[in-house]
Coordinates of C-alpha atoms in Angstrom, one line a residue:
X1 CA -16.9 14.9 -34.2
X2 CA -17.4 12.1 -36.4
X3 CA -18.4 13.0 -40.0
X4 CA -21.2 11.1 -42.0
X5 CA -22.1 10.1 -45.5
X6 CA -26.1 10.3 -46.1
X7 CA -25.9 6.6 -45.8
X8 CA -24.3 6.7 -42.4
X9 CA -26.9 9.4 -41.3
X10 CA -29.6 6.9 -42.0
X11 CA -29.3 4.3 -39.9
X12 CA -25.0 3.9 -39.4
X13 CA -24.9 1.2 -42.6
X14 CA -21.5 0.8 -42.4
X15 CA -21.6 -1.5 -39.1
X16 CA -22.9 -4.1 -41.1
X17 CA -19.6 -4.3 -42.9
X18 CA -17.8 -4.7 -39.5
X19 CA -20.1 -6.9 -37.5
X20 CA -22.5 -10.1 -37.2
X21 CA -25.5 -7.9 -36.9
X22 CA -28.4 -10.6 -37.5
X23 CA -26.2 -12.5 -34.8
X24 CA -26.2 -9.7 -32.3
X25 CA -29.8 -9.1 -32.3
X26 CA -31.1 -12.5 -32.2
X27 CA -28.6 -12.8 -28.9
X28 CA -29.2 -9.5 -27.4
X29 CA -32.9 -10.0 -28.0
X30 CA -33.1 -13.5 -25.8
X31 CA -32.2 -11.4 -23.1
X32 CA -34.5 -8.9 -23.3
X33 CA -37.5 -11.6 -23.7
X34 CA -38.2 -9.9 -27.0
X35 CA -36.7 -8.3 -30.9
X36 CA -35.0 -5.0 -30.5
X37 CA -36.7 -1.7 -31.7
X38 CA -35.6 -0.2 -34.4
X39 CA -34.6 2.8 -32.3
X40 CA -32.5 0.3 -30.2
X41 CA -31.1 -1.7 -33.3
X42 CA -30.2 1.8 -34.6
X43 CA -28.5 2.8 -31.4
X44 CA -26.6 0.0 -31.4
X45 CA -25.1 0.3 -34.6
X46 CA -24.1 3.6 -33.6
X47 CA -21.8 2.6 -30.6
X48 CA -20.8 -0.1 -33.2
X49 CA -19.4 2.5 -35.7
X50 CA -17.2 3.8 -32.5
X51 CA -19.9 7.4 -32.2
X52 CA -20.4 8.9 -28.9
X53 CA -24.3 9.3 -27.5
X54 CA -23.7 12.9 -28.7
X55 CA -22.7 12.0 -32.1
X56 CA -25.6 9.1 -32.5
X57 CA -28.1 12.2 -31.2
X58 CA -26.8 14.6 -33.9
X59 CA -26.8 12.2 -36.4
X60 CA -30.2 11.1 -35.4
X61 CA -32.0 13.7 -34.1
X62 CA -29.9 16.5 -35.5
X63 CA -29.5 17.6 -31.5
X64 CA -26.3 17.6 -29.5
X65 CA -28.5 17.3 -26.6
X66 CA -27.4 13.2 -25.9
X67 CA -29.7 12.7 -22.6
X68 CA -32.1 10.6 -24.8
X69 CA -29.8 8.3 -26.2
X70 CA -28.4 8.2 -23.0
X71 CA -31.3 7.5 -21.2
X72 CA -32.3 4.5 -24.1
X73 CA -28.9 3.2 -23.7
X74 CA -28.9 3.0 -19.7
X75 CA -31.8 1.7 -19.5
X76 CA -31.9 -0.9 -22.7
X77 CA -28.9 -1.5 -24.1
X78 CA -25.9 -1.5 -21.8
X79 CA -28.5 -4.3 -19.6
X80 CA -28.6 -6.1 -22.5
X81 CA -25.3 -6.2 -23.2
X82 CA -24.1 -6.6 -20.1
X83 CA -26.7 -9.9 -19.3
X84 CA -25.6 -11.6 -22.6
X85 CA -22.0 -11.1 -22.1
X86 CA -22.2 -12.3 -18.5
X87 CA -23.8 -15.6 -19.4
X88 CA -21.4 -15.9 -22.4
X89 CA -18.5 -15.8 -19.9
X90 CA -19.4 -16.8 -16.3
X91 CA -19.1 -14.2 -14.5
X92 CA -20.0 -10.3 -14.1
X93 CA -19.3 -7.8 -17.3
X94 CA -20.2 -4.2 -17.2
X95 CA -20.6 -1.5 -20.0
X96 CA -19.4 1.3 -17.6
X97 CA -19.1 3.9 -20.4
X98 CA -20.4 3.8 -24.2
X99 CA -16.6 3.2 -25.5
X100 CA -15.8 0.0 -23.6
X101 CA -19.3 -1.3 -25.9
X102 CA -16.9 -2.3 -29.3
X103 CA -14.1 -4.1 -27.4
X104 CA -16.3 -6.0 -25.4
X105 CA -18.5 -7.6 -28.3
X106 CA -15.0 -7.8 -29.8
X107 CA -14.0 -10.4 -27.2
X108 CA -17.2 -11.9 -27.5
X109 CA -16.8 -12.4 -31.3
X110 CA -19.6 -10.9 -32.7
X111 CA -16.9 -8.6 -34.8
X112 CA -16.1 -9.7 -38.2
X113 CA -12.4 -10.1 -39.5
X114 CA -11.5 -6.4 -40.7
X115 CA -9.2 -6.4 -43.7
X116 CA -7.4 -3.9 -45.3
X117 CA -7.0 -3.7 -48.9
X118 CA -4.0 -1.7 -50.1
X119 CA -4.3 0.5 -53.5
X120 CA -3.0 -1.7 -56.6
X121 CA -2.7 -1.3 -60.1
X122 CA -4.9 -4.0 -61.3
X123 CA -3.3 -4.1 -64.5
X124 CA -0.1 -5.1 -63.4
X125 CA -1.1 -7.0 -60.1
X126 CA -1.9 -10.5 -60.0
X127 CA -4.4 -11.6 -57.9
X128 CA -1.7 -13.6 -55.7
X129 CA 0.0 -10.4 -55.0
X130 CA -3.1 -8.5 -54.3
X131 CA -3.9 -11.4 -51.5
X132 CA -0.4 -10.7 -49.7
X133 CA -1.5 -6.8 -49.7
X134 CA -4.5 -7.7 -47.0
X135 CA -3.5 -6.9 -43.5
X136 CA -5.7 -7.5 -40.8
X137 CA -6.2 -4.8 -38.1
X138 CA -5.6 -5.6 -34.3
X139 CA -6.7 -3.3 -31.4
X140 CA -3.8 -2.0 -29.6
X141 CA -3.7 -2.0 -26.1
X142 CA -3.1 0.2 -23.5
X143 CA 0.4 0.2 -21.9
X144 CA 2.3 1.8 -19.5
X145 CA 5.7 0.8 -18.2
X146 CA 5.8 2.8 -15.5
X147 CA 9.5 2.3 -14.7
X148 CA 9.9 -0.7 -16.2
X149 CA 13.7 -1.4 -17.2
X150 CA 15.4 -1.7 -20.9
X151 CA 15.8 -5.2 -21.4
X152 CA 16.6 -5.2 -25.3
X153 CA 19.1 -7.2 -24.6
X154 CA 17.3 -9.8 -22.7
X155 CA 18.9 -13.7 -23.3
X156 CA 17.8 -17.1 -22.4
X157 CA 15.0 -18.1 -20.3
X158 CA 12.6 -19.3 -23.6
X159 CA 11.8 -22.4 -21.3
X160 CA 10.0 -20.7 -18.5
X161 CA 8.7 -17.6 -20.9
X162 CA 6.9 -20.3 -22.4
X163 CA 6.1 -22.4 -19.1
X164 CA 4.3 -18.8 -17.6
X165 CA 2.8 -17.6 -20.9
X166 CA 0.8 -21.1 -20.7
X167 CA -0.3 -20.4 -17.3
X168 CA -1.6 -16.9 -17.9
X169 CA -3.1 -17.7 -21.3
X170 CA -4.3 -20.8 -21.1
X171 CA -4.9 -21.7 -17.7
X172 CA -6.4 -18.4 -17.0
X173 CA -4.2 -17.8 -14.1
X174 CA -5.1 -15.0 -12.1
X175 CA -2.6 -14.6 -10.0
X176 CA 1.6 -15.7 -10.7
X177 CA 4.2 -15.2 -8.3
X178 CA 8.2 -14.8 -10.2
X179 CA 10.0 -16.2 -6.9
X180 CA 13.8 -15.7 -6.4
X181 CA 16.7 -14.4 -4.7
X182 CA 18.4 -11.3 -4.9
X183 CA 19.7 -10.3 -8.5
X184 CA 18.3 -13.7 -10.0
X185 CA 16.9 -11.5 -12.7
X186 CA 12.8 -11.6 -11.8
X187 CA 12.6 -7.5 -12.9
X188 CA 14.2 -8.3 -16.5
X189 CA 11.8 -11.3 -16.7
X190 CA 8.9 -9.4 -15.7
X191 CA 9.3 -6.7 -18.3
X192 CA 10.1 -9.7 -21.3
X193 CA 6.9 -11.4 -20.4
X194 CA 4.9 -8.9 -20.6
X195 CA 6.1 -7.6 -23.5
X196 CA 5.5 -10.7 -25.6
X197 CA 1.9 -10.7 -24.2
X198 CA 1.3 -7.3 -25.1
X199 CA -1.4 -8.4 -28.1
X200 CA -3.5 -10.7 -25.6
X201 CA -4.7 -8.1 -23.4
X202 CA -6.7 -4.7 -23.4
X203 CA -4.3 -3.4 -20.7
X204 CA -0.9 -3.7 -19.3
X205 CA 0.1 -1.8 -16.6
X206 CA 3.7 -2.8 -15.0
X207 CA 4.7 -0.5 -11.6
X208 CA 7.7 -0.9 -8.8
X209 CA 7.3 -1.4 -5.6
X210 CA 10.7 -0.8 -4.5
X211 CA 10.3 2.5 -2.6
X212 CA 7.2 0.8 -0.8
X213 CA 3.9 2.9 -1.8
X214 CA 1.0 2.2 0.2
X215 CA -1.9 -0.2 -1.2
X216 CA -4.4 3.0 -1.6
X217 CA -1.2 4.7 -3.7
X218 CA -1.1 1.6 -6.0
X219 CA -5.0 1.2 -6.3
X220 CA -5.4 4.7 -7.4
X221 CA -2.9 4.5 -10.1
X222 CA -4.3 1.7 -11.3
X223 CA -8.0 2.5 -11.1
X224 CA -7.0 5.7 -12.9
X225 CA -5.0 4.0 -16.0
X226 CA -7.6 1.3 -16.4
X227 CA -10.4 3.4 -16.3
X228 CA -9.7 6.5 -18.8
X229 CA -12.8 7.3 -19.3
X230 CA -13.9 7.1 -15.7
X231 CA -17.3 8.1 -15.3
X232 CA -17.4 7.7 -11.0
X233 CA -15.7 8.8 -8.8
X234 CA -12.6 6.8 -7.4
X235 CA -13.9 5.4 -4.3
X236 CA -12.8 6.7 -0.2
X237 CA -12.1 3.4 1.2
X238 CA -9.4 0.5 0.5
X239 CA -11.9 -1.9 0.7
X240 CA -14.7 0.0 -1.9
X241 CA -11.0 1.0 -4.1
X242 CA -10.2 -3.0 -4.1
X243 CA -14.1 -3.8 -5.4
X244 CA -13.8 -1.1 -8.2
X245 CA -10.2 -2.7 -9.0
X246 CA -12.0 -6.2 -9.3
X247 CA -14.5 -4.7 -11.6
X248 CA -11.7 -3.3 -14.1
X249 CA -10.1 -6.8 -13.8
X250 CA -13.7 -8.3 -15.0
X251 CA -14.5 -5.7 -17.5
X252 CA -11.7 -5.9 -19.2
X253 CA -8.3 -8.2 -19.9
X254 CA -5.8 -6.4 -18.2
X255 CA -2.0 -7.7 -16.8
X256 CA -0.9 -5.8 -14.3
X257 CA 2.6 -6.8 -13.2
X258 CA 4.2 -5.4 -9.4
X259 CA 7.5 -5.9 -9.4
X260 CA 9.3 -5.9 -6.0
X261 CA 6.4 -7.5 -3.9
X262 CA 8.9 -8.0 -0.9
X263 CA 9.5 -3.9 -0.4
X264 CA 6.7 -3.9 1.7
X265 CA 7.4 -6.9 3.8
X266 CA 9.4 -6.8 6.9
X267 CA 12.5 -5.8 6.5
X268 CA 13.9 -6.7 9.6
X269 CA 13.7 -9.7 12.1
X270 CA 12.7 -8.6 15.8
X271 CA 11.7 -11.3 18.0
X272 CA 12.2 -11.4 22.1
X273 CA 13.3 -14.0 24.3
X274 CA 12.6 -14.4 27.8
X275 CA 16.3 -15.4 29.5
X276 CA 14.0 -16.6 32.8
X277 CA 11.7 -19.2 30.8
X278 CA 12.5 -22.3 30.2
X279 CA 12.4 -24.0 27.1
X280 CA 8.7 -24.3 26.9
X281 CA 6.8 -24.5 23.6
X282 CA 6.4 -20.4 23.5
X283 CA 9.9 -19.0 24.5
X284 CA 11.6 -21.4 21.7
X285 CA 8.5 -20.4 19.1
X286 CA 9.4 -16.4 19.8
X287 CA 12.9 -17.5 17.9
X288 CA 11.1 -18.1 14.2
X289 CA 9.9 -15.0 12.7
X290 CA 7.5 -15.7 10.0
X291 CA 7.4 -13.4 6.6
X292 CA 5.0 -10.5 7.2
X293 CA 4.1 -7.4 6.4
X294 CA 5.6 -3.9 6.9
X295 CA 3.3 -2.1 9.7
X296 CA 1.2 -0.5 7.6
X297 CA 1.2 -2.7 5.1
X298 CA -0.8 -5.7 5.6
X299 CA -3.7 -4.5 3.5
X300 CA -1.8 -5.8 0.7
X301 CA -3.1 -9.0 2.1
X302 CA -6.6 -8.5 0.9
X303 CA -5.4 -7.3 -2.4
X304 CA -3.9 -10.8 -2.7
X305 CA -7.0 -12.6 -1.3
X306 CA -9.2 -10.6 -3.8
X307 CA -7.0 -11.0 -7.0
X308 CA -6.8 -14.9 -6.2
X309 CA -10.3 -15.7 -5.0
X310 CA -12.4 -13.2 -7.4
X311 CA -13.6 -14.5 -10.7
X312 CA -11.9 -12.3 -13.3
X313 CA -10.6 -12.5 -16.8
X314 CA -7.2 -11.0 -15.8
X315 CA -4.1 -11.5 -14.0
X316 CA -1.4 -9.8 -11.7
X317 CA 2.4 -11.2 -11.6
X318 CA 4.2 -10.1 -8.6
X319 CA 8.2 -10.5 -8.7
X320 CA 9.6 -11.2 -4.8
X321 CA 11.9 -12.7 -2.8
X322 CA 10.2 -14.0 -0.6
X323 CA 6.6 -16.2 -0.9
X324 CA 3.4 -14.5 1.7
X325 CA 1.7 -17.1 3.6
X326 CA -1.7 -16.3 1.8
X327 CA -0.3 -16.9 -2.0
X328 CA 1.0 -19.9 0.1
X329 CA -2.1 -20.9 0.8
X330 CA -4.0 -20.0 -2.4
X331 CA -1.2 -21.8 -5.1
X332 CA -1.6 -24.7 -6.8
X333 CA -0.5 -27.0 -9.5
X334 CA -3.6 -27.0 -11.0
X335 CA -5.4 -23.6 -9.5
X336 CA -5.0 -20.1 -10.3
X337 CA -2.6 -19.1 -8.3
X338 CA 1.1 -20.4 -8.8
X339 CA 4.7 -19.9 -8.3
X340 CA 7.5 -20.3 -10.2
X341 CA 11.0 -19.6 -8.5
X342 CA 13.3 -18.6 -11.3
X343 CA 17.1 -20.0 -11.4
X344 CA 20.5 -18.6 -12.7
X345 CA 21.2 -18.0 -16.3
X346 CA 22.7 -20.9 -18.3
X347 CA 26.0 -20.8 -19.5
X348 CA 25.9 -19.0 -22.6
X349 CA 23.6 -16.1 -21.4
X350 CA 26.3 -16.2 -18.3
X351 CA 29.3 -16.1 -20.6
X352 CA 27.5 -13.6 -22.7
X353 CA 27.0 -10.8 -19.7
X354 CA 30.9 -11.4 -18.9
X355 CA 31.8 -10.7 -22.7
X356 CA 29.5 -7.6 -22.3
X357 CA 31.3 -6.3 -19.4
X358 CA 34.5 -6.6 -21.3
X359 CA 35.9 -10.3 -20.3
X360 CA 36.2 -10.7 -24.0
X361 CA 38.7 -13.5 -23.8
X362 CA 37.8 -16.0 -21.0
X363 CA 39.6 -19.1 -20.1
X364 CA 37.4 -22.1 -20.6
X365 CA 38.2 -24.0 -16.7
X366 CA 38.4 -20.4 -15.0
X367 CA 35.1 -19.2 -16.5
X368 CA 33.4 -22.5 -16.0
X369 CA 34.8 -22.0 -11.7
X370 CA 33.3 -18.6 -11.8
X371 CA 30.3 -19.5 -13.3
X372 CA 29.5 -22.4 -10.9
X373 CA 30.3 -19.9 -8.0
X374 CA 27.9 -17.7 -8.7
X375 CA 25.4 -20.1 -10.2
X376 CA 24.2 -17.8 -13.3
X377 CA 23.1 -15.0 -11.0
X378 CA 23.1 -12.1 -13.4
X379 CA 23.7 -9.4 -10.8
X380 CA 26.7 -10.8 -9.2
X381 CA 27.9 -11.7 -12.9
X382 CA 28.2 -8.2 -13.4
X383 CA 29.6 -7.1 -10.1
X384 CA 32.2 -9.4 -10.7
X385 CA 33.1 -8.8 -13.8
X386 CA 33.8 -5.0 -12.7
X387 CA 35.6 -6.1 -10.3
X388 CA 37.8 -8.2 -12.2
X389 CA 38.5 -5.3 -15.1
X390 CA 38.9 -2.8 -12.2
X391 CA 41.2 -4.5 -10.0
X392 CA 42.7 -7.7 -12.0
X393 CA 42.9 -6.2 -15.3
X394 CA 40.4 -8.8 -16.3
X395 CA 42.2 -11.5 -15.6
X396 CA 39.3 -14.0 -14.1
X397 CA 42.5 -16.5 -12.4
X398 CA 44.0 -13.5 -10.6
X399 CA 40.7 -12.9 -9.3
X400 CA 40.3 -16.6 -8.0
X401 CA 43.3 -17.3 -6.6
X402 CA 42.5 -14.3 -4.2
X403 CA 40.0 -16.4 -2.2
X404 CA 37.1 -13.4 -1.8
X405 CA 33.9 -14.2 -3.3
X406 CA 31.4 -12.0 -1.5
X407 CA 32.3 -8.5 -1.5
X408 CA 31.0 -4.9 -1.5
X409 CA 27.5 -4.4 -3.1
X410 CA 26.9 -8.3 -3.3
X411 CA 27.6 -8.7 0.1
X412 CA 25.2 -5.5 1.1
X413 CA 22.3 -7.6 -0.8
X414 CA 22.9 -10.8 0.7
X415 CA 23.3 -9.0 3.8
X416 CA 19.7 -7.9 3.7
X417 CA 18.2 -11.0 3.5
X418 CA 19.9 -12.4 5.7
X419 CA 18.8 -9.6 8.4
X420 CA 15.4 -11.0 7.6
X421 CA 16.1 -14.7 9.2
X422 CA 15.4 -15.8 12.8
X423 CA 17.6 -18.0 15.1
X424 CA 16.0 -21.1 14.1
X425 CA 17.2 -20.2 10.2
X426 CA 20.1 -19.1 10.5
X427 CA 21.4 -22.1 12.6
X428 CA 20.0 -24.3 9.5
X429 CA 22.2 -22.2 7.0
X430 CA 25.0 -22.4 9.1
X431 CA 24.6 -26.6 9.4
X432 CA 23.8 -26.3 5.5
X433 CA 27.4 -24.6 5.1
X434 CA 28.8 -26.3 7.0
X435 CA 27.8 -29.8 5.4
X436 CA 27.7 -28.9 1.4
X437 CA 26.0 -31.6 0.5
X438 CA 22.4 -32.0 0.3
X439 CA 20.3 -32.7 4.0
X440 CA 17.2 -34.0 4.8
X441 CA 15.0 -32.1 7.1
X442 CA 15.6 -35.6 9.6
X443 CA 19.3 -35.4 9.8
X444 CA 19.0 -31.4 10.5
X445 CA 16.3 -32.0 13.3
X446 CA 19.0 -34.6 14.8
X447 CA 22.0 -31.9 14.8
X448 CA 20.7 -28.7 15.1
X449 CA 19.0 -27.8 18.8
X450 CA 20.0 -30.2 21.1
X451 CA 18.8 -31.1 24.3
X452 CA 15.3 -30.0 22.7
X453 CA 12.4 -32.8 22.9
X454 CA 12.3 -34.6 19.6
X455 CA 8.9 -33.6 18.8
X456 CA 9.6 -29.7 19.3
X457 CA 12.9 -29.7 17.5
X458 CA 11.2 -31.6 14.5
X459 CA 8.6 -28.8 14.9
X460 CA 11.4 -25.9 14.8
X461 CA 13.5 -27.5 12.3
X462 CA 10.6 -28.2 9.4
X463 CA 8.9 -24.7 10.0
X464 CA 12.5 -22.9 9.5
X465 CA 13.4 -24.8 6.0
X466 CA 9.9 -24.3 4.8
X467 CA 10.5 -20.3 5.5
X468 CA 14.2 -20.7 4.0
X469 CA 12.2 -22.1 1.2
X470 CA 10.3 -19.6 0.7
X471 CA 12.9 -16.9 1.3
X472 CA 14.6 -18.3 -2.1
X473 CA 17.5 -19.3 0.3
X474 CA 18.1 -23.0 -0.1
X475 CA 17.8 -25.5 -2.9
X476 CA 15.4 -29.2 -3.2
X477 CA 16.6 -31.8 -4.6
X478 CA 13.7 -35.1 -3.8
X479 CA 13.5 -34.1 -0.2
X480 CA 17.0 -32.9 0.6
X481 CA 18.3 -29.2 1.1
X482 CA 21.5 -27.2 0.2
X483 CA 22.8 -23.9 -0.7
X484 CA 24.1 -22.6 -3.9
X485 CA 28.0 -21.9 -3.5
X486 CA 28.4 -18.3 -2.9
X487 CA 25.5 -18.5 -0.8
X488 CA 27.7 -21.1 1.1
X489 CA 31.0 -18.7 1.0
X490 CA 28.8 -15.7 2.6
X491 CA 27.2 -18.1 5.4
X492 CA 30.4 -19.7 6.2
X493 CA 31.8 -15.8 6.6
X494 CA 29.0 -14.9 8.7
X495 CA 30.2 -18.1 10.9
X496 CA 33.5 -16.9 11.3
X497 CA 32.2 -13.2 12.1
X498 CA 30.2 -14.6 15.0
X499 CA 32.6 -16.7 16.4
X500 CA 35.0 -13.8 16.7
X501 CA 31.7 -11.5 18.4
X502 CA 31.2 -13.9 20.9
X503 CA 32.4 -14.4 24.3
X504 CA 33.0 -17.6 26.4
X505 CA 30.4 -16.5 28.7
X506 CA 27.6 -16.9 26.2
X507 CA 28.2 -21.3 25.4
X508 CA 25.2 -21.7 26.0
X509 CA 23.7 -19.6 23.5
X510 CA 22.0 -21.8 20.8
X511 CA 24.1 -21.1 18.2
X512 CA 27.4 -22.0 19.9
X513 CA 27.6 -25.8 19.1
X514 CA 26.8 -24.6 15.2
X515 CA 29.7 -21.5 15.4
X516 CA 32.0 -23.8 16.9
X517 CA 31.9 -26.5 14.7
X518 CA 32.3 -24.5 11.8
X519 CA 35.3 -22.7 13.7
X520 CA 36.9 -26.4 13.4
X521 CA 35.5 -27.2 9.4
X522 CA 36.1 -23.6 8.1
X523 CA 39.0 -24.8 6.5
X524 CA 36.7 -26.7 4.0
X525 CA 36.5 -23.9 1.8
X526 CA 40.5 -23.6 1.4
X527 CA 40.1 -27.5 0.2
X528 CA 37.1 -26.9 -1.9
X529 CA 39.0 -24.3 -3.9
X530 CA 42.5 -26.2 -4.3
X531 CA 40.6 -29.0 -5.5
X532 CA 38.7 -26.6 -7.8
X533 CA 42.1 -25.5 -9.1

């Protein structure tokens, strides 16, 4: 329990040091239609020294027994509060307990600047030096990592730290999207940029959601650490658990970061086709699968409809993959909701994770190959450079002169994605390997299903780039597509494999033109790399 000077007991004096009392009543009083009480104005100043109704009633009315205050402050004083800070911002603010009162007039300004004024000698201190001892007190949020990784020694990426730190702040983003493919780095930037926004919010609260919880899993963990002085009961329902998350989000600034959004989408691509149809509008349609949800899953929908269409004063960065059709929809340059698809590591923060798997002394043309392979991907940096102490002695030529790019755990990962494509997309890859160089979405609707009618294949051809897109699978440059290298090496090797699987009964399977043109070209890569060399 708080203790009290005889000053304090009289009417909690010490809050006019802190705060812009005169200020605060005049305000709070336009909302009531008329002055505070003294009762109310001494209440007030309670809460304002941080005391519980408890406290203010023993200090008060020398009685533990709070239901008094409690009963002035429901029914006066939080609706007060509440009203005033609601028109101050826009949109709804709630009290919810008696310790959310000083952070919310906080954020609204009506605190004063707190300083802090270290003992000195004032005989042999100068006033300059007694300045320099005033340090001004910050709240300190709430955080919890979760199972956030250790990324002290993070490198590089100041440009789009900065570029996202705008959004949130400034723009008041409620909603950002970290898009990218697989090992890109989107966890490790997750964790960075919420660690250099730690001061500008109440509450930050970073979770996985690699082992695929359900929404009502997530909602309750988060209900529970941004509410820690719950005073209601979590709700039954999805739906009522999604409203009391909204109502955190508005009551107070909180980042809440999911990392692994594209765990609980589909995993796998199913789609049927029926061998007696002809090739009518829905037999060629069943070959694209769309990004969705795991069964079970889709609620996760709402929570992204909610997040981006509710006004709050908070925001939620999800790291994926792959982009959902509703943030799709929602993004914008200049709304809320936006995407940024993070690239590979430049060369110095490439070159760096290669010296700190051991590559200490790296040949400038071999490294440069290497790192041009694998486009600054700092996952398959570091499975290569294993390799290349393990089984070349770290010797990066001996390692390229082998001709294997794609191998073990890095081939797994691509792999999965891959598993995720449709006919349609795969086709485009293959026709993307194939050519290298950057294609327009008209020179791939000319190639790629023949014997189609123009108008459907230009219908097939620009919905399977736009998914590829937002798969993090292909590459724009003003209006043309490509691949990154090693994601060229691995489709080119998928080509071969299917070539070899199929049979000459099956030519007139759709992807036979593609397979056996690559059968003939495959010896592109052999040139690339002598060339290279």
């Amino acid at each position: 329990m708080t203790t009290f000077n005889s000053n304090q007991i009289e009417e909690f004096l010490e809050a006019t040091n802190n705060w812009e009392l005169e200020k605060l009543y005049i305000d709070l009083a336009s909302n009531k239609g008329k002055a505070l009480t003294p009762v109310e104005k001494k209440f007030l100043r309670g809460l304002l020294c941080g005391c519980s109704p408890a406290e203010i009633a023993s200090v008060v009315y020398q009685s533990r027994s709070s239901s008094t205050v409690r009963v002035y402050l429901s029914n006066g004083l939080y609706k007060y509060i509440e009203e005033m800070l609601s028109t101050q911002a826009g949109y709804s603010i709630k009290v919810k307990n008696w310790s959310r009162v000083t952070y919310l007039l906080e954020k609204a300004g009506y605190k004063k600047d707190r300083l802090l004024l270290q003992p000195v000698d004032s005989n042999k201190k100068s006033q300059k030096e007694l300045e320099t001892n005033l340090v001004k007190i910050k709240s300190t949020p709430l955080i919890n990592w979760g199972a956030a990784i250790d990324v002290s020694n993070f490198q590089g990426r100041t440009t789009e730290l900065t570029k996202i730190k705008q959004w949130i702040l400034q723009d008041h983003c409620r909603l950002v999207l970290i898009l990218g493919m697989a090992g890109i780095g989107k966890t490790a930037f997750s964790v960075k940029l919420a660690q250099e926004m730690q001061q500008d919010f109440e509450y930050i609260i970073w979770r996985s959601l690699r082992l695929a919880p359900t929404l009502e899993q997530i909602l309750d963990e988060l209900i529970t650490a941004l509410s820690p002085n719950l005073e209601y009961k979590i709700a039954d329902t999805v739906e009522h658990k999604l409203s009391q998350l909204i109502d955190c989000l508005r009551s107070a600034r909180c980042l809440i970061v999911l990392d692994n959004f594209d765990s609980v989408l589909a995993s796998q691509n199913k789609y049927t086709q029926n061998s007696n149809s002809s090739q009518d509008d829905s037999a060629i349609t069943s070959l694209l699968s769309p990004i969705k949800y795991h069964p079970g899953h889709e609620i996760y929908q709402e929570l992204i409809r909610r997040i981006g269409e509710s006004q709050h004063q908070s925001c939620f960065v999800l790291t994926s993959r792959e982009k959902t059709p509703e943030i799709a929809v929602l993004e914008g340059e200049k709304l809320p909701i936006r995407c940024w698809k993070i690239m590979g590591l430049g060369k110095k923060e490439s070159l760096s994770i290669l010296q700190g798997k051991g590559l200490s002394e790296l040949p400038e043309k071999e490294s440069q190959i290497l790192l041009d392979w694998y486009g600054g991907n700092p996952l398959f940096l570091q499975l290569v450079a294993t390799a290349t102490q393990e089984l070349f002695g770290g010797n990066i030529a001996e390692f390229l002169n082998q001709g294997t790019f794609v191998f073990g755990d890095m081939r797994l990962i691509l792999d999965q994605q891959f598993n995720r494509l449709s006919p349609i997309e795969k086709n485009v890859l293959y026709w993307l390997a194939i050519n290298q160089d950057f294609i327009s979405v008209s020179q791939l609707q000319e190639n790629i299903i023949p014997g189609l009618s123009p108008r459907l294949s230009q219908r097939l051809i620009l919905e399977a780039v736009d998914l590829l897109q937002k798969r993090s699978l292909i590459e724009q440059q003003a209006g043309k597509f490509a691949q990154t290298p090693i994601l060229i090496e691995y489709t080119i090797e998928r080509i071969m494999e299917e070539n070899f699987k199929l049979s000459a009964e099956q030519e007139d399977c759709l992807l036979m033109q593609t397979m056996l043109t690559a059968r003939r070209q495959n010896h592109t890569r052999e040139s690339r790399l002598k060339t290279e060399f």
